[in-house]
CSV table of C-alpha atoms and ligand atoms in Angstrom, one decimal:
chain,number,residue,atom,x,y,z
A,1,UNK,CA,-117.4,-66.1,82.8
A,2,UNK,CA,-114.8,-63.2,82.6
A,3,UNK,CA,-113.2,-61.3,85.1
A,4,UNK,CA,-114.3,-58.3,86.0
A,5,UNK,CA,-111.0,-56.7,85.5
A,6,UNK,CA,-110.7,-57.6,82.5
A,7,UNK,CA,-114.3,-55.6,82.0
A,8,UNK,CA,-113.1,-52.1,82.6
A,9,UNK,CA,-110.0,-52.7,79.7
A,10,UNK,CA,-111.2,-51.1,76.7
A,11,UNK,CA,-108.9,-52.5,73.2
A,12,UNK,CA,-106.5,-50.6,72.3
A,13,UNK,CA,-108.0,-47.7,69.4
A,14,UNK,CA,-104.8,-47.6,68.0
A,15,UNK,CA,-104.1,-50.9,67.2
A,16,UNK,CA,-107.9,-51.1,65.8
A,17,UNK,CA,-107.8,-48.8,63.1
A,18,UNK,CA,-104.4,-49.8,61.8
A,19,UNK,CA,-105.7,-53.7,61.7
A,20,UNK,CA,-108.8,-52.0,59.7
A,21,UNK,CA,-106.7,-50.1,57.6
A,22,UNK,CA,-104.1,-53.2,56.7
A,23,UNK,CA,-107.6,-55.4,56.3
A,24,UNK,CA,-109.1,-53.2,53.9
A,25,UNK,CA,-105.6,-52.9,51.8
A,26,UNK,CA,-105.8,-56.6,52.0
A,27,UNK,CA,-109.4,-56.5,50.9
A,28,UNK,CA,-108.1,-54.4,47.6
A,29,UNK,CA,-109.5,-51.2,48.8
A,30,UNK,CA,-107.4,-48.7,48.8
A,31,UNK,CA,-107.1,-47.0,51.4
A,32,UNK,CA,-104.5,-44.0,52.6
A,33,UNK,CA,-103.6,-45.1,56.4
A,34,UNK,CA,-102.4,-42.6,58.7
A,35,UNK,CA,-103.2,-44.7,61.3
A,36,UNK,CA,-99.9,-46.5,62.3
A,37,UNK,CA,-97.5,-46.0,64.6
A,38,UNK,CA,-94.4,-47.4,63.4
A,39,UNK,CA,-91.7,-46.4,60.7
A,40,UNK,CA,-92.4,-47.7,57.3
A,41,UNK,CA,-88.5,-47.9,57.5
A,42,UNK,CA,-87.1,-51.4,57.6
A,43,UNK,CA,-84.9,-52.4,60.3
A,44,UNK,CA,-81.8,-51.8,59.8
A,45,UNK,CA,-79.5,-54.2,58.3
A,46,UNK,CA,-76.8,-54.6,61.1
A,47,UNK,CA,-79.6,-55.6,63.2
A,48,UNK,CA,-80.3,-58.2,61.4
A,49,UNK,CA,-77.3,-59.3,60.3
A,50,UNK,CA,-76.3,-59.6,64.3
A,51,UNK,CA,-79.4,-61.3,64.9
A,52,UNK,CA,-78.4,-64.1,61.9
A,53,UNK,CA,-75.1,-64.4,63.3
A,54,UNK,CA,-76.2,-65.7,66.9
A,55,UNK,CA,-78.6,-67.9,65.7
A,56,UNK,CA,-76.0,-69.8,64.2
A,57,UNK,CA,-73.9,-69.7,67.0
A,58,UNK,CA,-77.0,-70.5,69.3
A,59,UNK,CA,-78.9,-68.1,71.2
A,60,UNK,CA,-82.0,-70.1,71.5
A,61,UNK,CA,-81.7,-70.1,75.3
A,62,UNK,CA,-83.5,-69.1,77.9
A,63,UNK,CA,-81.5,-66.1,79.5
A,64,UNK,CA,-82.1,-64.3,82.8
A,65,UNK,CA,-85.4,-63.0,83.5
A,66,UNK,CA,-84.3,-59.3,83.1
A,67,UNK,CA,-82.0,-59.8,80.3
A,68,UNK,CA,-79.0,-61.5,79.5
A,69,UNK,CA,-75.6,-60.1,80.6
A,70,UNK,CA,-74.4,-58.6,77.3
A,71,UNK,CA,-78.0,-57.5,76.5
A,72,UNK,CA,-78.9,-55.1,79.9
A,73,UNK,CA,-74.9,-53.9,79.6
A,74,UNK,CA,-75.4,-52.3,76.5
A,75,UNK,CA,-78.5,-50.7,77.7
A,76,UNK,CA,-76.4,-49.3,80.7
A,77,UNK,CA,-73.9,-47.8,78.1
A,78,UNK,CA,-76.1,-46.7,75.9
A,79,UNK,CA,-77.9,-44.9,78.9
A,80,UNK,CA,-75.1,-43.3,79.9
A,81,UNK,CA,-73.9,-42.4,76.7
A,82,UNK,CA,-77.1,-40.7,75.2
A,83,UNK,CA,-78.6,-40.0,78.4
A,84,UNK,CA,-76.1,-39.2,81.1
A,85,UNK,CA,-77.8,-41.8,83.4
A,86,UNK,CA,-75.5,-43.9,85.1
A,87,UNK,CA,-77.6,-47.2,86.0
A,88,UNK,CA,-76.2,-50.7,87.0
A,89,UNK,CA,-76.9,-53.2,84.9
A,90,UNK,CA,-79.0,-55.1,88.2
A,91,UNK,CA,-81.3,-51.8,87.5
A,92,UNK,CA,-82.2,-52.3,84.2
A,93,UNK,CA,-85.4,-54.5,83.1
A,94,UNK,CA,-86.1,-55.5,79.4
A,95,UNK,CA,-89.4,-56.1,78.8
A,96,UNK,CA,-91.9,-57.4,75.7
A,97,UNK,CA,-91.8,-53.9,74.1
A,98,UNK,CA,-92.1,-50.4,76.5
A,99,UNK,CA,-96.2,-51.4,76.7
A,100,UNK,CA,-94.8,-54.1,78.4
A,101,UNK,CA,-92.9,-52.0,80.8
A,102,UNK,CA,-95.0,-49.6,81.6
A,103,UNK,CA,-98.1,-52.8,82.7
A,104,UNK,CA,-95.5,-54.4,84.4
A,105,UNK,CA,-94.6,-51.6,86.3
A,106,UNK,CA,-98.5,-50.4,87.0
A,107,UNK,CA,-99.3,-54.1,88.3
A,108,UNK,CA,-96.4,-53.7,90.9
A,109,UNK,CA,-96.8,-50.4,92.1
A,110,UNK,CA,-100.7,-49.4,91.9
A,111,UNK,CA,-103.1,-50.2,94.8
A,112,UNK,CA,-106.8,-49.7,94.4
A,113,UNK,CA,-107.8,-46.1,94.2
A,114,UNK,CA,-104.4,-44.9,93.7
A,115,UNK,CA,-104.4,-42.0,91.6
A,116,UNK,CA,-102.1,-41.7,88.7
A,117,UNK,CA,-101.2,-38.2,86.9
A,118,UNK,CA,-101.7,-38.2,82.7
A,119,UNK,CA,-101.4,-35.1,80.7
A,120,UNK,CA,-103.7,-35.1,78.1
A,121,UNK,CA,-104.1,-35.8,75.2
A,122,UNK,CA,-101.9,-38.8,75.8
A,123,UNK,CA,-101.1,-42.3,74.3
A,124,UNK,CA,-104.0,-44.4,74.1
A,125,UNK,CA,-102.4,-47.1,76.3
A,126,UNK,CA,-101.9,-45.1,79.8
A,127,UNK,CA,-105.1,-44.9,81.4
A,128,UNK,CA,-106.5,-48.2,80.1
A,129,UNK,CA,-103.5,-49.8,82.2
A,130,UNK,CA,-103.4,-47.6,85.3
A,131,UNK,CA,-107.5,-48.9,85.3
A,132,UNK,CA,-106.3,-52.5,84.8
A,133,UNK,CA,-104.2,-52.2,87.8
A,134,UNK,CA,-107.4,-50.8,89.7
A,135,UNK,CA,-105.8,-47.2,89.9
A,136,UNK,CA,-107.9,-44.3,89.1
A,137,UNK,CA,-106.2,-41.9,86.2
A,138,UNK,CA,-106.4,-38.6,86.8
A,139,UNK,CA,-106.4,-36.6,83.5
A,140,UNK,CA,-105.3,-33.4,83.3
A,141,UNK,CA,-105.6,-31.2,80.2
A,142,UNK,CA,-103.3,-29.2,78.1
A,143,UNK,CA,-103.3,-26.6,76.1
A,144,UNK,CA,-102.3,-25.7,72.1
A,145,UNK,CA,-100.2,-22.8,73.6
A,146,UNK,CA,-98.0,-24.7,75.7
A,147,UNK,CA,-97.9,-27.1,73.0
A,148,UNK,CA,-99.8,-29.8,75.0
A,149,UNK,CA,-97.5,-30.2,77.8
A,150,UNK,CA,-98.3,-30.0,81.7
A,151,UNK,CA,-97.3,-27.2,83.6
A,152,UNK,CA,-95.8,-27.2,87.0
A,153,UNK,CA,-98.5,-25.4,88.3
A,154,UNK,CA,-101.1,-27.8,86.8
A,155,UNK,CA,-99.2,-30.7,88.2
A,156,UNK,CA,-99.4,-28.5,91.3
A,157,UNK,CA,-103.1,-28.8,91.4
A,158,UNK,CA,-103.9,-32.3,90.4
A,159,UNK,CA,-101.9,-33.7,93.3
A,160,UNK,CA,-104.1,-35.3,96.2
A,161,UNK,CA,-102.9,-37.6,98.8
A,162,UNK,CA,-103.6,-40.3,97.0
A,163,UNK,CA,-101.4,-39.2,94.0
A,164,UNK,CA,-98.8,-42.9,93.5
A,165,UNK,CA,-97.5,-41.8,89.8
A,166,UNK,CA,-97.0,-39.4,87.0
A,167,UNK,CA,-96.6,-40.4,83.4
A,168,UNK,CA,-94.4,-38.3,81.1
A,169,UNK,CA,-94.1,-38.9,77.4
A,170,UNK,CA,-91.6,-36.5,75.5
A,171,UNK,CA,-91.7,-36.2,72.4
A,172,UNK,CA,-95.2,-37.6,73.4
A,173,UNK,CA,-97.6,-39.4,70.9
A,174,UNK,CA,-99.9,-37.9,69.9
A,175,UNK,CA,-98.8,-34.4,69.6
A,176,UNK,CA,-94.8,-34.0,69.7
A,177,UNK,CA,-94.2,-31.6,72.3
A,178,UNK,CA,-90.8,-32.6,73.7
A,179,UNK,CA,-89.8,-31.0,77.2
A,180,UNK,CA,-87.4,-28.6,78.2
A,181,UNK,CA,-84.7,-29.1,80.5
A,182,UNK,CA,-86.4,-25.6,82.5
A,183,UNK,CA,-89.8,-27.7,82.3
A,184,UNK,CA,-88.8,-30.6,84.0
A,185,UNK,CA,-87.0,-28.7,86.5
A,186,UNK,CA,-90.0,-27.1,87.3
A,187,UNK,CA,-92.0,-30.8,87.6
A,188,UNK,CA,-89.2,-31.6,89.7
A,189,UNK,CA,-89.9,-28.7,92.0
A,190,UNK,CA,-93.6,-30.0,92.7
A,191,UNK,CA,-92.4,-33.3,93.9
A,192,UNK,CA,-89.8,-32.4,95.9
A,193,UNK,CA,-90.5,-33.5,99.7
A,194,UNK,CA,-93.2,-36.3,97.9
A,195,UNK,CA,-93.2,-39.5,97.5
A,196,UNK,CA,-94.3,-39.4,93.7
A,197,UNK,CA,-92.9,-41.6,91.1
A,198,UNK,CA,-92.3,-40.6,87.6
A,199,UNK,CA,-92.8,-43.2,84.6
A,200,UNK,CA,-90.9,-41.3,82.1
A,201,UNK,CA,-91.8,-43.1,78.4
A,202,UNK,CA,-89.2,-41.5,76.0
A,203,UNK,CA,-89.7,-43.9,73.6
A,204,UNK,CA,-89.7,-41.1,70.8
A,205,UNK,CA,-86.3,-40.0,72.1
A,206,UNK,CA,-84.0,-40.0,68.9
A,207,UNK,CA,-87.1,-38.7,66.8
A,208,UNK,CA,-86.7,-34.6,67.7
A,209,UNK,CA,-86.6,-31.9,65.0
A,210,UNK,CA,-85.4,-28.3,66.9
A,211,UNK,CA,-85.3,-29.3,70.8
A,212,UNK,CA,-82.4,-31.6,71.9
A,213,UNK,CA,-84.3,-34.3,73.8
A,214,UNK,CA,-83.7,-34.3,77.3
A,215,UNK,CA,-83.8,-37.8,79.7
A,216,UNK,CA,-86.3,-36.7,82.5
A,217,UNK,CA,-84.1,-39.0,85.5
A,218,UNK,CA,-80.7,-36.7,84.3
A,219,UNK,CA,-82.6,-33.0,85.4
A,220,UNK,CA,-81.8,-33.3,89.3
A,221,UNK,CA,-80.6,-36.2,91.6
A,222,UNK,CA,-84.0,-35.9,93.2
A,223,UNK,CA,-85.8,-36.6,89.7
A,224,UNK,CA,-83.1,-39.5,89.1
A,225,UNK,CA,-84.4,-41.2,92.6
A,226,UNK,CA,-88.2,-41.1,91.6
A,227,UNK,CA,-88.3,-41.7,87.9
A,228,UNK,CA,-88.2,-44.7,86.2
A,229,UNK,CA,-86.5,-44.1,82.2
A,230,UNK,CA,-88.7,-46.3,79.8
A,231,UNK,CA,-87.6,-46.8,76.3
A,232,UNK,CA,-87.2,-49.5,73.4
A,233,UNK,CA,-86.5,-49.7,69.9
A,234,UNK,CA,-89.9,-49.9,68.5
A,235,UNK,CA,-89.7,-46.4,67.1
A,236,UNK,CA,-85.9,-45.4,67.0
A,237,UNK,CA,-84.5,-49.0,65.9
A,238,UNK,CA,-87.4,-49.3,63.7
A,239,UNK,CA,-88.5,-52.3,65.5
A,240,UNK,CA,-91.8,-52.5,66.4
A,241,UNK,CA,-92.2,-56.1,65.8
A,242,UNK,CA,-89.7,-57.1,67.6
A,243,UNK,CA,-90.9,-56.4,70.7
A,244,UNK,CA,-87.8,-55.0,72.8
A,245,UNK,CA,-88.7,-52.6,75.8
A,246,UNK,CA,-86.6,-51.1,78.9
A,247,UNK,CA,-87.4,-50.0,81.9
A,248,UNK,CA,-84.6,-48.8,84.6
A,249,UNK,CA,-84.4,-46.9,88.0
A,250,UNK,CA,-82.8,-46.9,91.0
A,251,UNK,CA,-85.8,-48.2,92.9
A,252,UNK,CA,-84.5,-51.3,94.0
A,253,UNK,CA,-87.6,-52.5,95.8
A,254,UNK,CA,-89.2,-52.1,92.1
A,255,UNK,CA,-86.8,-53.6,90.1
A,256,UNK,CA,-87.3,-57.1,92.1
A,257,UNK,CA,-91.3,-56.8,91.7
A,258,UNK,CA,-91.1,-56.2,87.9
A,259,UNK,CA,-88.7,-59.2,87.6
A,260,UNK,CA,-90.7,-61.6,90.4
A,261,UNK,CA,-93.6,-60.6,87.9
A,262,UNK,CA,-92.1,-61.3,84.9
A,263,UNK,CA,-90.6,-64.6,86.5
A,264,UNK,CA,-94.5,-65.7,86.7
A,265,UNK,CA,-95.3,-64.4,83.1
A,266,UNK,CA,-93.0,-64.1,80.1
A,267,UNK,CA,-89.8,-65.0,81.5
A,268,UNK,CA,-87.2,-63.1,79.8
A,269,UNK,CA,-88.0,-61.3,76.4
A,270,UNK,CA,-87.3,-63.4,73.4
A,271,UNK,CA,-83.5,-64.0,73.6
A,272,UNK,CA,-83.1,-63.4,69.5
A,273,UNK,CA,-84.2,-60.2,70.2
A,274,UNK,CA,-81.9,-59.2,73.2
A,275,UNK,CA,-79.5,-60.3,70.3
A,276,UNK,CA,-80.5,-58.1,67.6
A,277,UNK,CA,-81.0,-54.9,70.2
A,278,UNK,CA,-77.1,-54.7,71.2
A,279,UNK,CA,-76.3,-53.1,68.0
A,280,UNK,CA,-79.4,-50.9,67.8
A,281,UNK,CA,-78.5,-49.7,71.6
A,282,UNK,CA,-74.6,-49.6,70.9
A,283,UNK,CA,-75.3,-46.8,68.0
A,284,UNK,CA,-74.4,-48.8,65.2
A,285,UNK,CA,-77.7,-48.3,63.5
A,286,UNK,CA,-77.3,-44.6,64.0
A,287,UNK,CA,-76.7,-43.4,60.5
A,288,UNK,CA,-79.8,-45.4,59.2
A,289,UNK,CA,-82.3,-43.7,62.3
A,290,UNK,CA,-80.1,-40.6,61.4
A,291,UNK,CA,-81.5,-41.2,57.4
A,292,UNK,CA,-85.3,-41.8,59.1
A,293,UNK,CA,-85.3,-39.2,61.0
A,294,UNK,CA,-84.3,-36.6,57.8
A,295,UNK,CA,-87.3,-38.2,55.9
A,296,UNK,CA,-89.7,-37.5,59.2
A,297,UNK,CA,-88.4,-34.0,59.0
A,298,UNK,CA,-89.2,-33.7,55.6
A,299,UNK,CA,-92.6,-35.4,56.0
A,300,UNK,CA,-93.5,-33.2,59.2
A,301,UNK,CA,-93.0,-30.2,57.1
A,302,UNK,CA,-95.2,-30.4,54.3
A,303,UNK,CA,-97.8,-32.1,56.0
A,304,UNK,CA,-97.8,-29.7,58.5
A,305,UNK,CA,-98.5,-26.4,55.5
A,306,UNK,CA,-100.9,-28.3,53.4
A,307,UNK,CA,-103.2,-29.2,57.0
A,308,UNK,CA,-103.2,-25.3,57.8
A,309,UNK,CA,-103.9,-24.2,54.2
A,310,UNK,CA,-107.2,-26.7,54.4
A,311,UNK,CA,-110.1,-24.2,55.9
A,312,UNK,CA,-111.2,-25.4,59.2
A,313,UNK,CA,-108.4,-27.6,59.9
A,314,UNK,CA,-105.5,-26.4,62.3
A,315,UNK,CA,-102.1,-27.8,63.6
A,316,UNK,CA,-99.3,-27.0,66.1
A,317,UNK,CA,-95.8,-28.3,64.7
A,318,UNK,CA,-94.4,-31.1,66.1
A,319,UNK,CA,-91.1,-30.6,68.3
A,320,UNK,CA,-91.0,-34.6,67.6
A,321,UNK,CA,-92.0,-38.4,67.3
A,322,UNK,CA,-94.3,-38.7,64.0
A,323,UNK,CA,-97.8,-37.7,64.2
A,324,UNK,CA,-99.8,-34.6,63.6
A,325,UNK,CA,-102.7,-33.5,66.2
A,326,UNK,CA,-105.6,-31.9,64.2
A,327,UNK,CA,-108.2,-29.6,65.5
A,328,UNK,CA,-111.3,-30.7,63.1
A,329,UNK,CA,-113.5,-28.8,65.9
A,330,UNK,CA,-114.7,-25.9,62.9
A,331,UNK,CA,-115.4,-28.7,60.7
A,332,UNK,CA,-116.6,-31.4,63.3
A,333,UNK,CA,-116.4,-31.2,66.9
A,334,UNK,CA,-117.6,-35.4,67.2
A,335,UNK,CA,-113.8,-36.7,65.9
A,336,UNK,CA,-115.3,-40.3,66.0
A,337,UNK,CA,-118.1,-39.4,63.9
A,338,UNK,CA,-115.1,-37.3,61.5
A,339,UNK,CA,-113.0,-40.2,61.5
A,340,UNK,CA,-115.1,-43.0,60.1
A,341,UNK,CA,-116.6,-40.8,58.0
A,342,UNK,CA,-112.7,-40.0,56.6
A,343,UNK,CA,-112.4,-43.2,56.5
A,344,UNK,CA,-115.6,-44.6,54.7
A,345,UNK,CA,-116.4,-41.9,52.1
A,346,UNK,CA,-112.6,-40.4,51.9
A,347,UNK,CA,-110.2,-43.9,52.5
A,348,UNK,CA,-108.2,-42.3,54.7
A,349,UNK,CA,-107.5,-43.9,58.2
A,350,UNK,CA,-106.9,-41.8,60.9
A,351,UNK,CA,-107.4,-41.9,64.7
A,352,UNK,CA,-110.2,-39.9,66.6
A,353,UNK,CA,-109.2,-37.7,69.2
A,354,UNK,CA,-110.8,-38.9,71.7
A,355,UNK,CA,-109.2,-42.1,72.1
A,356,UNK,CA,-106.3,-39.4,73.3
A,357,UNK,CA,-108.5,-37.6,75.8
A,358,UNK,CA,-109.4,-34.7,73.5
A,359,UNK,CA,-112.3,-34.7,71.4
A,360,UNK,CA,-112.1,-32.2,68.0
A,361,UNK,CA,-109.0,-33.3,67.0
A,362,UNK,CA,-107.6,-36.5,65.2
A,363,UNK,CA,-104.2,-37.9,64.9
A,364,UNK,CA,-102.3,-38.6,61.5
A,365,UNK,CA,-99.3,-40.4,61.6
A,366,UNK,CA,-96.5,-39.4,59.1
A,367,UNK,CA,-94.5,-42.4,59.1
A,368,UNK,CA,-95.6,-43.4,55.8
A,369,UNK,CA,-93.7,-42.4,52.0
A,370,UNK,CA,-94.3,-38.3,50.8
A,371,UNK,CA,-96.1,-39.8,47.9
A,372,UNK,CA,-98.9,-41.2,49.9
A,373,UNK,CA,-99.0,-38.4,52.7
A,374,UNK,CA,-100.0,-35.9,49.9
A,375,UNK,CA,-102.5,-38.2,47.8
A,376,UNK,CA,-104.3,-38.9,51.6
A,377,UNK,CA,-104.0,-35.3,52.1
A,378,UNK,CA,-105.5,-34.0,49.2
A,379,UNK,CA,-108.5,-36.4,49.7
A,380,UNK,CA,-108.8,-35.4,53.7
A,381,UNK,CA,-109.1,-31.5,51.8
A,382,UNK,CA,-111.8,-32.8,49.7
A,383,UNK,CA,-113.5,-34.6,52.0
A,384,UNK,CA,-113.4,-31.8,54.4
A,385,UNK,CA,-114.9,-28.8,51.5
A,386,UNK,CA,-117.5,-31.0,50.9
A,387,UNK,CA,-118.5,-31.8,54.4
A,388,UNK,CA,-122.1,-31.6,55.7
A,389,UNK,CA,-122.5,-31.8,59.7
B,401,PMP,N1,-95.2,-45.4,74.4
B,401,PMP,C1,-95.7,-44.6,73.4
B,401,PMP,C2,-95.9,-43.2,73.6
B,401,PMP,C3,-96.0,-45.2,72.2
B,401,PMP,O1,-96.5,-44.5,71.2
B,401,PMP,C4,-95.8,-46.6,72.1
B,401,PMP,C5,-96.2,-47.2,70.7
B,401,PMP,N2,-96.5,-48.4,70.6
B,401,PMP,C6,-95.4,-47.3,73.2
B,401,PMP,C7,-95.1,-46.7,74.3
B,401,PMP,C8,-95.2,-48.8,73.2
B,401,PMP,O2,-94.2,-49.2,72.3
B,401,PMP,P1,-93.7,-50.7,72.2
B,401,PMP,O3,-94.6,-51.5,73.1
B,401,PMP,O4,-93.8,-51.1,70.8
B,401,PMP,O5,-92.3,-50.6,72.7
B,402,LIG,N1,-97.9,-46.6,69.7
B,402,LIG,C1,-98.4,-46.8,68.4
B,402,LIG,C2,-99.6,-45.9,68.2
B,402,LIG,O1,-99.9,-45.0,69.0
B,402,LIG,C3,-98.6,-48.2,68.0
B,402,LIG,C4,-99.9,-48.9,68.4
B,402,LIG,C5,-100.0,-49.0,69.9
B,402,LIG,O2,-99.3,-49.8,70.5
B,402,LIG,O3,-100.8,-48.2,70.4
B,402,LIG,O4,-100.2,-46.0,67.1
């Protein structure tokens, strides 16, 4: 009966183990979850406030398929403003959340067999959709020194003729690394003279501890013409439900697929929502991401000493976003097998590796309260001394 498209998606791990998690909180078990990837933090309360506001005065209609008027110009301000990218306002698409963005922009761009770059380990999400699309992802692996991003030169190598797309994340889930200014100059260098695009997903942007974050389209007018700038406020509006997601690049020809597409699926995004982002995107919620981002800090830093003082446990600092990467390869190499295991005997919920491209190593998230991060640490430490491969 099904299609057998639909056959080669896998669901989303991610989104799995958090439902188990909240399930078996419901279920009065209780359970430590580092599995989700939102910020415990509430929205903030001009947001909401906004959003009251223009449902009394009537927003409850439909608005242009990319967005309405007031909705895509604050994105343009706030791209130039935070970014340096100067984007007209017919170049900017809001979609249902950046997961939305990133399948629109697959379906219009990916031709059967067309090859699509992803640094591993890398969001959950990427290949599934560059497979959905019928495009074959081409992985290619980093390394713990170069703190998991791509290098030029390995860029260098993966492309073939059949190379359509690249896919960078900074500060990437799962393991922070956020990319230099130099380092994207150099990924600019390698496709010069080709006709590569780059899907740039920097929905992590405001979340960066040492590093200044730097917009991937503002390295080079050459990157600017090839990459498309995908954000939302799932992360730094602390808005995940919400759904609100961007996309914007000069590629005209794109811009009127995406929204032809969207015309035949959603329509535009909820129009509430457009509502409640133009604070978020105007920086009036900056003091409260400002507050969130102290407490990540915090977080990040004694989560990442009391991992390296367990034995056979091992992490790289995150530059940014909120997650750790942990090599469990001296405890257990299987990180699926480590996982449920941490999560049945030790009730802590965490994500295996592999569902990031790199077995031996699970993800934590650290967007959840101090207290909790060092009660589910101290049981991971347990759980790890008295381990028996
Ligand atoms: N990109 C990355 C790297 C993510 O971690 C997420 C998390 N959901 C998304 C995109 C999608 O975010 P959303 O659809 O909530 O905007
Ligand atoms: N991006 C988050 C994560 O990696 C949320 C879940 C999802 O959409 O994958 O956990």
């Amino acid at each position: 009966m099904l299609s057998k498209r639909i056959g080669v998606l896998s669901e989303s791990l991610t989104i799995a183990i958090s439902s188990k998690a909240k399930e078996m909180k419901a279920n009065g078990i209780d359970v430590i979850s580092f599995s989700a990837g939102e910020p415990d933090f509430d929205t903030p309360k001009v947001i909401k406030d906004t959003v009251i506001k223009a449902l009394d005065a009537g927003c409850g209609k439909y608005t242009p398929v990319p967005g309405a008027a007031d909705t895509l110009k604050a994105i343009a301000v706030k791209l130039k403003r935070d970014n340096n990218l100067e984007y007209k306002t017919s170049q900017i698409v809001t979609n249902v959340g950046a997961k939305h963005s990133l399948f629109n922009i697959f379906q219009c761009i990916i031709d059967d067999g067309d090859e699509v770059i992803i640094p591993s380990p890398y969001w959950v999400s990427y290949p599934e959709i560059v497979k959905f699309s019928g495009g074959n992802p081409v992985i290619v692996e980093t390394s713990e020194e170069n703190k998991f991003k791509i290098t030029a030169l390995q860029l260098k190598n993966a492309i073939t003729p059949r190379t359509k797309a690249i896919v960078l994340n900074s500060p990437s889930n799962p393991c922070g690394g956020v990319y230099s200014k130099d380092e994207l100059l150099a990924i600019g260098e390698v496709l010069k003279g080709t006709n590569i695009v780059v899907l740039s997903d920097e929905i992590y942007e405001k979340l960066t501890y040492n590093d200044q974050f730097v917009a991937t389209a503002s390295v080079s007018d050459d990157m600017f013409k090839r990459t498309i700038t995908i954000n939302g406020l799932s992360k730094c509006g602390a808005m995940p439900g919400w759904r609100f997601g961007y996309m914007a690049s000069v590629m005209d020809e794109l811009n009127a697929a995406v929204k032809k597409l969207q015309s035949q699926s959603t329509s535009n995004i909820s129009s509430i929502v457009q509502a409640g982002a133009i604070p978020a995107l105007l920086g009036e919620a900056d003091a409260d991401i400002a507050y969130m981002k102290s407490k990540f800090m915090e977080r990040r830093d004694w989560a990442v000493e009391a991992i390296n003082n367990i034995k056979g446990l091992s992490v790289v600092k995150p530059d940014g976003a909120f997650y750790l990467f942990v090599s469990c390869k001296d405890v257990e190499p299987n990180s699926v097998k480590f996982c449920q295991e941490l999560l049945e005997k030790g009730l802590v919920a965490t994500v295996p590796g592999v569902g990031f491209g790199m077995d031996g190593y699970f993800r934590i998230s650290f967007a959840c309260d101090l207290q909790s991060i060092k009660k589910g640490i101290a049981r991971i430490a347990e759980f790890v001394e008295n381990y028996k491969k």
